[in-house]
PDB file of C-alpha atoms in Angstrom:
ATOM      1  CA  UNK A  27      14.004  -6.102   7.933  1.00  0.00           C
ATOM      2  CA  UNK A  28      12.077  -8.052   5.505  1.00  0.00           C
ATOM      3  CA  UNK A  29       8.697  -8.427   5.595  1.00  0.00           C
ATOM      4  CA  UNK A  30       6.797 -11.862   5.036  1.00  0.00           C
ATOM      5  CA  UNK A  31       4.270 -10.873   1.979  1.00  0.00           C
ATOM      6  CA  UNK A  32       2.529 -14.152   3.277  1.00  0.00           C
ATOM      7  CA  UNK A  33       1.874 -12.362   6.906  1.00  0.00           C
ATOM      8  CA  UNK A  34       0.743  -8.444   5.392  1.00  0.00           C
ATOM      9  CA  UNK A  35      -3.284  -7.936   5.274  1.00  0.00           C
ATOM     10  CA  UNK A  36      -4.429  -7.039   1.445  1.00  0.00           C
ATOM     11  CA  UNK A  37      -7.037  -4.766   0.120  1.00  0.00           C
ATOM     12  CA  UNK A  38      -9.289  -5.470  -2.766  1.00  0.00           C
ATOM     13  CA  UNK A  39      -7.691  -2.496  -4.779  1.00  0.00           C
ATOM     14  CA  UNK A  40      -4.158  -4.399  -4.146  1.00  0.00           C
ATOM     15  CA  UNK A  41      -2.512  -2.114  -1.162  1.00  0.00           C
ATOM     16  CA  UNK A  42      -1.126  -4.420   1.523  1.00  0.00           C
ATOM     17  CA  UNK A  43      -0.734  -3.752   5.265  1.00  0.00           C
ATOM     18  CA  UNK A  44       1.808  -4.357   7.876  1.00  0.00           C
ATOM     19  CA  UNK A  45       0.166  -3.488  11.274  1.00  0.00           C
ATOM     20  CA  UNK A  46       2.718  -2.611  14.364  1.00  0.00           C
ATOM     21  CA  UNK A  47       2.400  -1.313  17.550  1.00  0.00           C
ATOM     22  CA  UNK A  48       4.258   1.286  18.983  1.00  0.00           C
ATOM     23  CA  UNK A  49       3.427   2.377  22.368  1.00  0.00           C
ATOM     24  CA  UNK A  50       0.083   1.051  22.384  1.00  0.00           C
ATOM     25  CA  UNK A  51      -0.917   2.585  19.302  1.00  0.00           C
ATOM     26  CA  UNK A  52      -1.099   0.700  16.169  1.00  0.00           C
ATOM     27  CA  UNK A  53       0.970   1.774  12.976  1.00  0.00           C
ATOM     28  CA  UNK A  54       0.053   0.895   9.336  1.00  0.00           C
ATOM     29  CA  UNK A  55       2.588   0.757   7.201  1.00  0.00           C
ATOM     30  CA  UNK A  56       1.056   0.808   3.373  1.00  0.00           C
ATOM     31  CA  UNK A  57       2.073  -0.353   0.176  1.00  0.00           C
ATOM     32  CA  UNK A  58       1.124  -1.810  -3.057  1.00  0.00           C
ATOM     33  CA  UNK A  59       1.872  -5.721  -4.391  1.00  0.00           C
ATOM     34  CA  UNK A  60       3.591  -6.634  -6.529  1.00  0.00           C
ATOM     35  CA  UNK A  61       1.050  -8.175  -8.631  1.00  0.00           C
ATOM     36  CA  UNK A  62      -0.487  -4.379  -9.311  1.00  0.00           C
ATOM     37  CA  UNK A  63       2.963  -3.344 -10.357  1.00  0.00           C
ATOM     38  CA  UNK A  64       3.324  -6.603 -12.282  1.00  0.00           C
ATOM     39  CA  UNK A  65      -0.454  -5.603 -13.970  1.00  0.00           C
ATOM     40  CA  UNK A  66       0.245  -1.139 -13.809  1.00  0.00           C
ATOM     41  CA  UNK A  67       3.823  -2.378 -15.464  1.00  0.00           C
ATOM     42  CA  UNK A  68       6.763   0.731 -15.951  1.00  0.00           C
ATOM     43  CA  UNK A  69       5.627   3.026 -13.354  1.00  0.00           C
ATOM     44  CA  UNK A  70       6.487   6.416 -14.523  1.00  0.00           C
ATOM     45  CA  UNK A  71       5.030   8.992 -11.449  1.00  0.00           C
ATOM     46  CA  UNK A  72       3.583   8.393  -7.900  1.00  0.00           C
ATOM     47  CA  UNK A  73       1.542  11.276  -5.636  1.00  0.00           C
ATOM     48  CA  UNK A  74       2.133  10.924  -2.188  1.00  0.00           C
ATOM     49  CA  UNK A  75       0.179  12.517   0.555  1.00  0.00           C
ATOM     50  CA  UNK A  76       1.484  15.348   3.207  1.00  0.00           C
ATOM     51  CA  UNK A  77       2.403  13.746   6.503  1.00  0.00           C
ATOM     52  CA  UNK A  78      -0.777  15.152   9.132  1.00  0.00           C
ATOM     53  CA  UNK A  79      -3.638  14.583   6.277  1.00  0.00           C
ATOM     54  CA  UNK A  80      -6.249  12.139   7.695  1.00  0.00           C
ATOM     55  CA  UNK A  81      -7.994   9.707   5.465  1.00  0.00           C
ATOM     56  CA  UNK A  82     -10.931   7.049   6.199  1.00  0.00           C
ATOM     57  CA  UNK A  83     -10.913   3.836   5.120  1.00  0.00           C
ATOM     58  CA  UNK A  84     -11.726   3.492   1.402  1.00  0.00           C
ATOM     59  CA  UNK A  85     -10.639   7.079   0.831  1.00  0.00           C
ATOM     60  CA  UNK A  86      -8.060   7.607  -2.135  1.00  0.00           C
ATOM     61  CA  UNK A  87      -5.119   9.384  -0.638  1.00  0.00           C
ATOM     62  CA  UNK A  88      -2.520   9.205  -3.660  1.00  0.00           C
ATOM     63  CA  UNK A  89      -2.011   7.797  -7.166  1.00  0.00           C
ATOM     64  CA  UNK A  90       0.476   5.539  -9.317  1.00  0.00           C
ATOM     65  CA  UNK A  91       0.744   6.660 -12.871  1.00  0.00           C
ATOM     66  CA  UNK A  92       1.997   3.821 -15.541  1.00  0.00           C
ATOM     67  CA  UNK A  93       2.499   4.223 -19.026  1.00  0.00           C
ATOM     68  CA  UNK A  94      -0.904   2.259 -19.016  1.00  0.00           C
ATOM     69  CA  UNK A  95      -3.171   3.908 -16.558  1.00  0.00           C
ATOM     70  CA  UNK A  96      -3.496   6.260 -14.177  1.00  0.00           C
ATOM     71  CA  UNK A  97      -4.473   3.914 -10.361  1.00  0.00           C
ATOM     72  CA  UNK A  98      -5.835   5.694  -7.316  1.00  0.00           C
ATOM     73  CA  UNK A  99      -4.293   4.080  -4.400  1.00  0.00           C
ATOM     74  CA  UNK A 100      -6.895   3.786  -1.071  1.00  0.00           C
ATOM     75  CA  UNK A 101      -6.725   4.035   2.187  1.00  0.00           C
ATOM     76  CA  UNK A 102      -7.027   0.883   3.905  1.00  0.00           C
ATOM     77  CA  UNK A 103      -7.505   1.270   7.572  1.00  0.00           C
ATOM     78  CA  UNK A 104      -8.325   4.994   9.062  1.00  0.00           C
ATOM     79  CA  UNK A 105      -6.281   7.362  10.099  1.00  0.00           C
ATOM     80  CA  UNK A 106      -3.133   9.989  10.269  1.00  0.00           C
ATOM     81  CA  UNK A 107      -0.418   9.717   7.892  1.00  0.00           C
ATOM     82  CA  UNK A 108       2.241  10.177  10.237  1.00  0.00           C
ATOM     83  CA  UNK A 109       5.482   9.398   7.483  1.00  0.00           C
ATOM     84  CA  UNK A 110       5.735   9.075   3.983  1.00  0.00           C
ATOM     85  CA  UNK A 111       8.653   7.264   1.798  1.00  0.00           C
ATOM     86  CA  UNK A 112       9.954  10.780   0.483  1.00  0.00           C
ATOM     87  CA  UNK A 113      12.655   9.012  -1.844  1.00  0.00           C
ATOM     88  CA  UNK A 114      10.156   6.851  -3.713  1.00  0.00           C
ATOM     89  CA  UNK A 115       8.413   8.505  -6.396  1.00  0.00           C
ATOM     90  CA  UNK A 116      12.460   9.650  -7.280  1.00  0.00           C
ATOM     91  CA  UNK A 117      12.931   5.834  -7.561  1.00  0.00           C
ATOM     92  CA  UNK A 118       9.675   3.902  -9.203  1.00  0.00           C
ATOM     93  CA  UNK A 119      12.498   1.108  -9.732  1.00  0.00           C
ATOM     94  CA  UNK A 120      13.157   0.582  -6.537  1.00  0.00           C
ATOM     95  CA  UNK A 121       9.156  -0.415  -5.727  1.00  0.00           C
ATOM     96  CA  UNK A 122       9.536  -2.408  -8.592  1.00  0.00           C
ATOM     97  CA  UNK A 123      12.859  -4.695  -7.411  1.00  0.00           C
ATOM     98  CA  UNK A 124      11.230  -4.559  -3.748  1.00  0.00           C
ATOM     99  CA  UNK A 125       7.852  -3.921  -2.964  1.00  0.00           C
ATOM    100  CA  UNK A 126       7.163  -5.281   0.181  1.00  0.00           C
ATOM    101  CA  UNK A 127      10.636  -3.415   1.733  1.00  0.00           C
ATOM    102  CA  UNK A 128      11.525  -0.502   0.009  1.00  0.00           C
ATOM    103  CA  UNK A 129       8.327   0.110  -2.108  1.00  0.00           C
ATOM    104  CA  UNK A 130       7.081   1.068   1.528  1.00  0.00           C
ATOM    105  CA  UNK A 131       4.536   4.010   0.787  1.00  0.00           C
ATOM    106  CA  UNK A 132       3.073   5.788   3.903  1.00  0.00           C
ATOM    107  CA  UNK A 133       3.066   5.001   7.596  1.00  0.00           C
ATOM    108  CA  UNK A 134      -0.504   5.827   9.638  1.00  0.00           C
ATOM    109  CA  UNK A 135      -1.210   6.271  12.974  1.00  0.00           C
ATOM    110  CA  UNK A 136      -4.865   4.284  12.981  1.00  0.00           C
ATOM    111  CA  UNK A 137      -7.434   5.914  14.483  1.00  0.00           C
ATOM    112  CA  UNK A 138     -10.454   3.209  13.791  1.00  0.00           C
ATOM    113  CA  UNK A 139      -9.053  -0.536  12.741  1.00  0.00           C
ATOM    114  CA  UNK A 140     -12.470  -1.801  11.919  1.00  0.00           C
ATOM    115  CA  UNK A 141     -11.364  -1.438   8.200  1.00  0.00           C
ATOM    116  CA  UNK A 142      -8.723  -4.109   9.142  1.00  0.00           C
ATOM    117  CA  UNK A 143     -11.067  -6.870   9.321  1.00  0.00           C
ATOM    118  CA  UNK A 144     -12.317  -6.062   5.914  1.00  0.00           C
ATOM    119  CA  UNK A 145      -8.879  -6.998   4.438  1.00  0.00           C
ATOM    120  CA  UNK A 146      -7.702 -10.031   3.373  1.00  0.00           C
ATOM    121  CA  UNK A 147      -5.098 -12.782   4.449  1.00  0.00           C
ATOM    122  CA  UNK A 148      -2.259 -13.746   1.628  1.00  0.00           C
ATOM    123  CA  UNK A 149      -4.017 -16.730   0.587  1.00  0.00           C
ATOM    124  CA  UNK A 150      -7.252 -14.864   0.306  1.00  0.00           C
ATOM    125  CA  UNK A 151      -6.109 -12.224  -2.275  1.00  0.00           C
ATOM    126  CA  UNK A 152      -3.970 -14.661  -4.040  1.00  0.00           C
ATOM    127  CA  UNK A 153      -7.087 -16.245  -4.764  1.00  0.00           C
ATOM    128  CA  UNK A 154      -8.437 -12.957  -5.975  1.00  0.00           C
ATOM    129  CA  UNK A 155      -5.726 -12.154  -8.224  1.00  0.00           C
ATOM    130  CA  UNK A 156      -5.504 -15.539  -9.750  1.00  0.00           C
ATOM    131  CA  UNK A 157      -8.935 -14.869 -10.547  1.00  0.00           C
ATOM    132  CA  UNK A 158      -7.869 -11.539 -11.870  1.00  0.00           C
ATOM    133  CA  UNK A 159      -4.863 -12.659 -13.860  1.00  0.00           C
TER     134      UNK A 159
END
C-alpha cells in the first residue's frame, strides 16, 4: 500500500494522519511529514510510546532528535496506542526515504475524533510550510 500524501490530514506541528475504519472503530496512523524531516535534517534518535498508553489531543507522545534539535511528537487525535513501528528507531534512514509508508510511527484507536476537525488538508498544510520556509 502506498499512501498519497495529498489525501492525508496534517497538524500544525507537522504530524500527518491517515484515518481508516476497522470494525466501526476509527484508527489513525500517524507519522511526520517530509517537510519536517527535511527541516530537522540528519535524524539520530526517536523515542516512541508503549502500546496501550492513551494520549489526549495535542499531548506529547514521543520525540525525534536530529543533529540540529530535539522535537516533540504531538498526538493529533485522542486515543490509545494500538501499534508502534518498532523497527523505525533503528532505521531512521527509512523514515527519510519514505516518510508516508515505511515512516509511519504509531497507530491509535481514536477515542475522541474532535481533534480531527482542527487538522489541515494537504493544500492548507503546503501553504503553512511555504510561509515558514
